[in-house]
mmCIF file of C-alpha atoms in Angstrom:
data_model
loop_
_atom_site.group_PDB
_atom_site.id
_atom_site.type_symbol
_atom_site.label_atom_id
_atom_site.label_comp_id
_atom_site.label_asym_id
_atom_site.label_seq_id
_atom_site.Cartn_x
_atom_site.Cartn_y
_atom_site.Cartn_z
ATOM 1 C CA MET A 3 3.182 -15.377 9.100
ATOM 2 C CA ALA A 4 4.221 -17.209 5.177
ATOM 3 C CA GLU A 5 4.892 -15.048 1.977
ATOM 4 C CA LEU A 6 2.124 -14.564 -0.629
ATOM 5 C CA ARG A 7 2.657 -15.816 -4.396
ATOM 6 C CA THR A 8 1.698 -14.805 -7.421
ATOM 7 C CA ASP A 9 2.808 -15.686 -10.751
ATOM 8 C CA ARG A 10 5.194 -13.543 -10.982
ATOM 9 C CA LEU A 11 5.313 -11.555 -7.601
ATOM 10 C CA ILE A 12 6.840 -12.396 -3.292
ATOM 11 C CA LEU A 13 4.808 -10.891 -1.559
ATOM 12 C CA ARG A 14 7.796 -11.404 2.256
ATOM 13 C CA ARG A 15 9.040 -10.012 5.332
ATOM 14 C CA TRP A 16 11.378 -7.430 5.028
ATOM 15 C CA ARG A 17 14.845 -8.068 4.881
ATOM 16 C CA ASP A 18 18.348 -5.447 5.657
ATOM 17 C CA SER A 19 18.509 -5.519 1.990
ATOM 18 C CA ASP A 20 15.105 -4.227 1.341
ATOM 19 C CA LEU A 21 16.857 -0.851 3.316
ATOM 20 C CA GLU A 22 18.518 0.593 0.824
ATOM 21 C CA PRO A 23 16.241 0.843 -2.327
ATOM 22 C CA TRP A 24 12.704 1.042 0.110
ATOM 23 C CA ALA A 25 15.426 4.599 1.121
ATOM 24 C CA ALA A 26 15.853 5.360 -2.149
ATOM 25 C CA MET A 27 11.830 4.872 -3.231
ATOM 26 C CA ASN A 28 11.579 7.198 -0.174
ATOM 27 C CA ALA A 29 13.530 10.087 -1.997
ATOM 28 C CA ASP A 30 11.870 9.497 -4.995
ATOM 29 C CA PRO A 31 9.913 12.644 -6.201
ATOM 30 C CA GLU A 32 7.641 10.710 -8.169
ATOM 31 C CA VAL A 33 7.145 8.313 -6.344
ATOM 32 C CA ARG A 34 6.733 10.362 -3.194
ATOM 33 C CA GLU A 35 4.263 13.256 -5.338
ATOM 34 C CA HIS A 36 1.139 12.112 -3.361
ATOM 35 C CA LEU A 37 2.752 11.369 -0.019
ATOM 36 C CA GLY A 38 4.352 13.796 1.331
ATOM 37 C CA ASP A 39 8.017 15.617 2.677
ATOM 38 C CA LEU A 40 10.592 12.875 1.214
ATOM 39 C CA LEU A 41 11.841 10.836 3.890
ATOM 40 C CA THR A 42 16.248 10.360 5.606
ATOM 41 C CA ARG A 43 17.340 6.950 5.513
ATOM 42 C CA GLU A 44 16.723 7.581 9.324
ATOM 43 C CA GLN A 45 12.944 8.025 8.429
ATOM 44 C CA SER A 46 12.588 4.916 5.623
ATOM 45 C CA ASP A 47 14.828 3.185 8.323
ATOM 46 C CA ALA A 48 12.148 3.909 10.721
ATOM 47 C CA SER A 49 9.086 2.836 8.336
ATOM 48 C CA VAL A 50 10.809 -0.216 7.947
ATOM 49 C CA ALA A 51 10.938 -1.058 11.304
ATOM 50 C CA ARG A 52 7.993 -0.523 12.610
ATOM 51 C CA PHE A 53 6.696 -2.138 9.555
ATOM 52 C CA GLN A 54 7.813 -4.891 11.051
ATOM 53 C CA ALA A 55 6.580 -4.027 14.443
ATOM 54 C CA GLU A 56 3.109 -4.152 13.568
ATOM 55 C CA PHE A 57 3.292 -7.566 11.659
ATOM 56 C CA ASP A 58 4.601 -9.234 14.138
ATOM 57 C CA GLN A 59 1.312 -7.749 16.172
ATOM 58 C CA ARG A 60 -1.120 -8.289 13.904
ATOM 59 C CA GLY A 61 0.068 -10.723 11.935
ATOM 60 C CA TYR A 62 -0.595 -8.849 8.420
ATOM 61 C CA GLY A 63 0.746 -5.938 7.309
ATOM 62 C CA TRP A 64 2.488 -4.263 4.773
ATOM 63 C CA TRP A 65 4.838 -7.109 2.872
ATOM 64 C CA ALA A 66 7.872 -6.424 1.142
ATOM 65 C CA VAL A 67 7.261 -6.938 -2.745
ATOM 66 C CA GLU A 68 10.426 -8.868 -5.046
ATOM 67 C CA VAL A 69 9.613 -10.294 -9.049
ATOM 68 C CA GLU A 70 10.473 -13.358 -8.640
ATOM 69 C CA ALA A 71 12.488 -14.054 -12.184
ATOM 70 C CA THR A 72 15.145 -11.872 -10.696
ATOM 71 C CA GLY A 73 14.854 -11.277 -6.885
ATOM 72 C CA GLU A 74 14.816 -7.517 -7.214
ATOM 73 C CA PHE A 75 12.991 -5.475 -4.195
ATOM 74 C CA VAL A 76 10.443 -3.409 -5.647
ATOM 75 C CA GLY A 77 8.733 -2.070 -2.462
ATOM 76 C CA PHE A 78 5.557 -3.127 -0.991
ATOM 77 C CA ALA A 79 2.476 -3.814 -0.935
ATOM 78 C CA GLY A 80 -0.336 -4.840 2.469
ATOM 79 C CA LEU A 81 -2.856 -4.046 4.340
ATOM 80 C CA ASP A 82 -2.597 -1.519 7.833
ATOM 81 C CA GLU A 83 -5.566 -0.538 10.013
ATOM 82 C CA VAL A 84 -6.758 2.696 9.449
ATOM 83 C CA ASP A 85 -5.666 5.998 10.969
ATOM 84 C CA ASP A 86 -7.406 6.955 14.951
ATOM 85 C CA TYR A 87 -7.886 10.735 12.985
ATOM 86 C CA MET A 88 -9.482 8.984 10.085
ATOM 87 C CA PRO A 89 -12.976 9.298 9.750
ATOM 88 C CA PHE A 90 -14.028 6.204 9.621
ATOM 89 C CA THR A 91 -12.504 2.952 10.816
ATOM 90 C CA GLY A 92 -11.554 -0.454 8.467
ATOM 91 C CA VAL A 93 -8.631 -2.457 6.958
ATOM 92 C CA GLU A 94 -6.883 -0.818 4.539
ATOM 93 C CA ILE A 95 -5.742 -2.254 1.045
ATOM 94 C CA GLY A 96 -2.026 -0.014 -0.245
ATOM 95 C CA TRP A 97 0.873 -0.455 -2.227
ATOM 96 C CA ARG A 98 4.282 1.488 -3.842
ATOM 97 C CA LEU A 99 6.033 0.474 -6.326
ATOM 98 C CA ALA A 100 9.492 2.012 -7.553
ATOM 99 C CA ARG A 101 9.182 3.943 -10.449
ATOM 100 C CA SER A 102 10.751 1.070 -12.582
ATOM 101 C CA ALA A 103 8.384 -1.690 -11.527
ATOM 102 C CA TRP A 104 5.235 0.685 -12.734
ATOM 103 C CA GLY A 105 3.713 0.082 -15.620
ATOM 104 C CA HIS A 106 4.401 -4.099 -15.541
ATOM 105 C CA GLY A 107 1.169 -4.404 -13.465
ATOM 106 C CA TYR A 108 3.147 -5.762 -10.633
ATOM 107 C CA ALA A 109 1.191 -2.425 -8.468
ATOM 108 C CA THR A 110 -2.715 -4.999 -9.555
ATOM 109 C CA GLU A 111 -0.942 -8.585 -8.759
ATOM 110 C CA ALA A 112 0.353 -8.135 -5.860
ATOM 111 C CA ALA A 113 -2.922 -5.587 -4.660
ATOM 112 C CA LEU A 114 -5.442 -8.585 -5.885
ATOM 113 C CA THR A 115 -2.585 -11.491 -3.601
ATOM 114 C CA VAL A 116 -3.317 -8.945 -1.081
ATOM 115 C CA LEU A 117 -7.256 -8.910 -1.527
ATOM 116 C CA ALA A 118 -7.256 -12.745 -1.808
ATOM 117 C CA HIS A 119 -5.844 -12.527 1.724
ATOM 118 C CA GLY A 120 -7.106 -10.339 3.847
ATOM 119 C CA PHE A 121 -10.415 -12.209 2.994
ATOM 120 C CA ASP A 122 -9.541 -15.739 2.775
ATOM 121 C CA ALA A 123 -6.920 -15.961 5.938
ATOM 122 C CA LEU A 124 -7.981 -12.652 7.802
ATOM 123 C CA ASP A 125 -11.774 -13.322 7.747
ATOM 124 C CA LEU A 126 -12.661 -9.637 7.228
ATOM 125 C CA SER A 127 -16.491 -8.621 5.133
ATOM 126 C CA GLU A 128 -14.616 -5.539 3.479
ATOM 127 C CA ILE A 129 -11.170 -4.203 2.374
ATOM 128 C CA LEU A 130 -10.653 0.101 1.970
ATOM 129 C CA ALA A 131 -8.053 2.108 -0.233
ATOM 130 C CA ILE A 132 -7.119 5.827 -0.341
ATOM 131 C CA THR A 133 -4.809 7.925 -1.858
ATOM 132 C CA THR A 134 -5.295 11.715 -2.990
ATOM 133 C CA ALA A 135 -7.941 12.934 -5.207
ATOM 134 C CA THR A 136 -5.434 13.565 -7.834
ATOM 135 C CA ASN A 137 -3.864 10.186 -7.470
ATOM 136 C CA PHE A 138 -5.093 8.778 -10.528
ATOM 137 C CA ARG A 139 -2.361 5.533 -11.459
ATOM 138 C CA SER A 140 -3.700 4.617 -7.860
ATOM 139 C CA GLN A 141 -7.266 4.607 -8.302
ATOM 140 C CA ALA A 142 -7.146 2.930 -11.961
ATOM 141 C CA VAL A 143 -4.986 -0.587 -9.552
ATOM 142 C CA MET A 144 -8.105 0.553 -6.951
ATOM 143 C CA ARG A 145 -11.006 -0.019 -9.376
ATOM 144 C CA ARG A 146 -8.880 -2.775 -12.118
ATOM 145 C CA ILE A 147 -9.529 -4.743 -8.519
ATOM 146 C CA GLY A 148 -13.152 -3.867 -8.115
ATOM 147 C CA MET A 149 -13.511 -1.534 -5.781
ATOM 148 C CA THR A 150 -15.272 1.229 -6.359
ATOM 149 C CA ARG A 151 -15.802 4.775 -5.465
ATOM 150 C CA ASN A 152 -19.259 6.410 -3.914
ATOM 151 C CA PRO A 153 -18.171 10.324 -3.748
ATOM 152 C CA ALA A 154 -19.782 10.894 -0.773
ATOM 153 C CA ASP A 155 -16.357 9.428 0.967
ATOM 154 C CA ASP A 156 -14.075 11.366 0.063
ATOM 155 C CA PHE A 157 -12.554 13.157 2.500
ATOM 156 C CA ASP A 158 -10.093 16.308 3.569
ATOM 157 C CA ASP A 159 -6.985 14.500 5.116
ATOM 158 C CA PRO A 160 -7.003 16.474 8.936
ATOM 159 C CA THR A 161 -3.528 15.580 8.983
ATOM 160 C CA GLU A 162 -2.400 17.354 5.402
ATOM 161 C CA PRO A 163 -3.007 21.995 5.396
ATOM 162 C CA GLU A 164 -4.334 23.251 2.387
ATOM 163 C CA GLY A 165 -3.099 21.614 -0.789
ATOM 164 C CA PRO A 166 -3.052 18.963 -2.827
ATOM 165 C CA LEU A 167 -2.086 16.555 -0.713
ATOM 166 C CA ARG A 168 -5.373 17.431 1.582
ATOM 167 C CA PRO A 169 -8.391 15.852 -0.703
ATOM 168 C CA ASN A 170 -8.934 12.239 -0.806
ATOM 169 C CA VAL A 171 -11.008 9.591 -2.274
ATOM 170 C CA LEU A 172 -12.271 5.811 -0.349
ATOM 171 C CA TYR A 173 -12.529 2.540 -1.845
ATOM 172 C CA ARG A 174 -14.749 0.115 -0.466
ATOM 173 C CA ILE A 175 -14.776 -3.608 -1.483
ATOM 174 C CA ALA A 176 -16.937 -6.186 0.380
ATOM 175 C CA ARG A 177 -16.122 -10.388 0.351
ATOM 176 C CA SER A 178 -18.882 -10.965 -1.661
ATOM 177 C CA ALA A 179 -17.949 -8.667 -4.381
ATOM 178 C CA ARG A 180 -15.212 -9.019 -5.624
ATOM 179 C CA ILE A 181 -13.182 -10.260 -8.289
#
């Protein structure tokens, strides 16, 4: 799969040089606030191996995000199949950025490009987004890219114990509704 480009970003396959900054992101409590436990270096590296294998199998997945002007790896964005244990099915869009990349509009920019790829290249009819009920920053990105939420679709993540990570919200966008 070719890389995706925006005005400022390159969404590309993962490189070995991404492993160190990716591990640093996964060890950052603020980055992981809505995701659960911090990851060890081994867990972080294993996640990239999974991303690459899934990408090879399906032709889409989680791209590494690089700032074109600097070549800096700043996180990931992409598409994934909804986990089997969720109370719905479909393809989910997501993103995760290093704290240094927050507040620059990168998540929205990457997400709009990923949506276009999902609808135009993959011919998806709908794309979902999931986050914790308290992750207001990600929910703001979801709204900026044209996604909408029906509170009746909100759910408790069956893999999480009682606590702040259990209540989740579900956003959707249909191909016909995209901005």
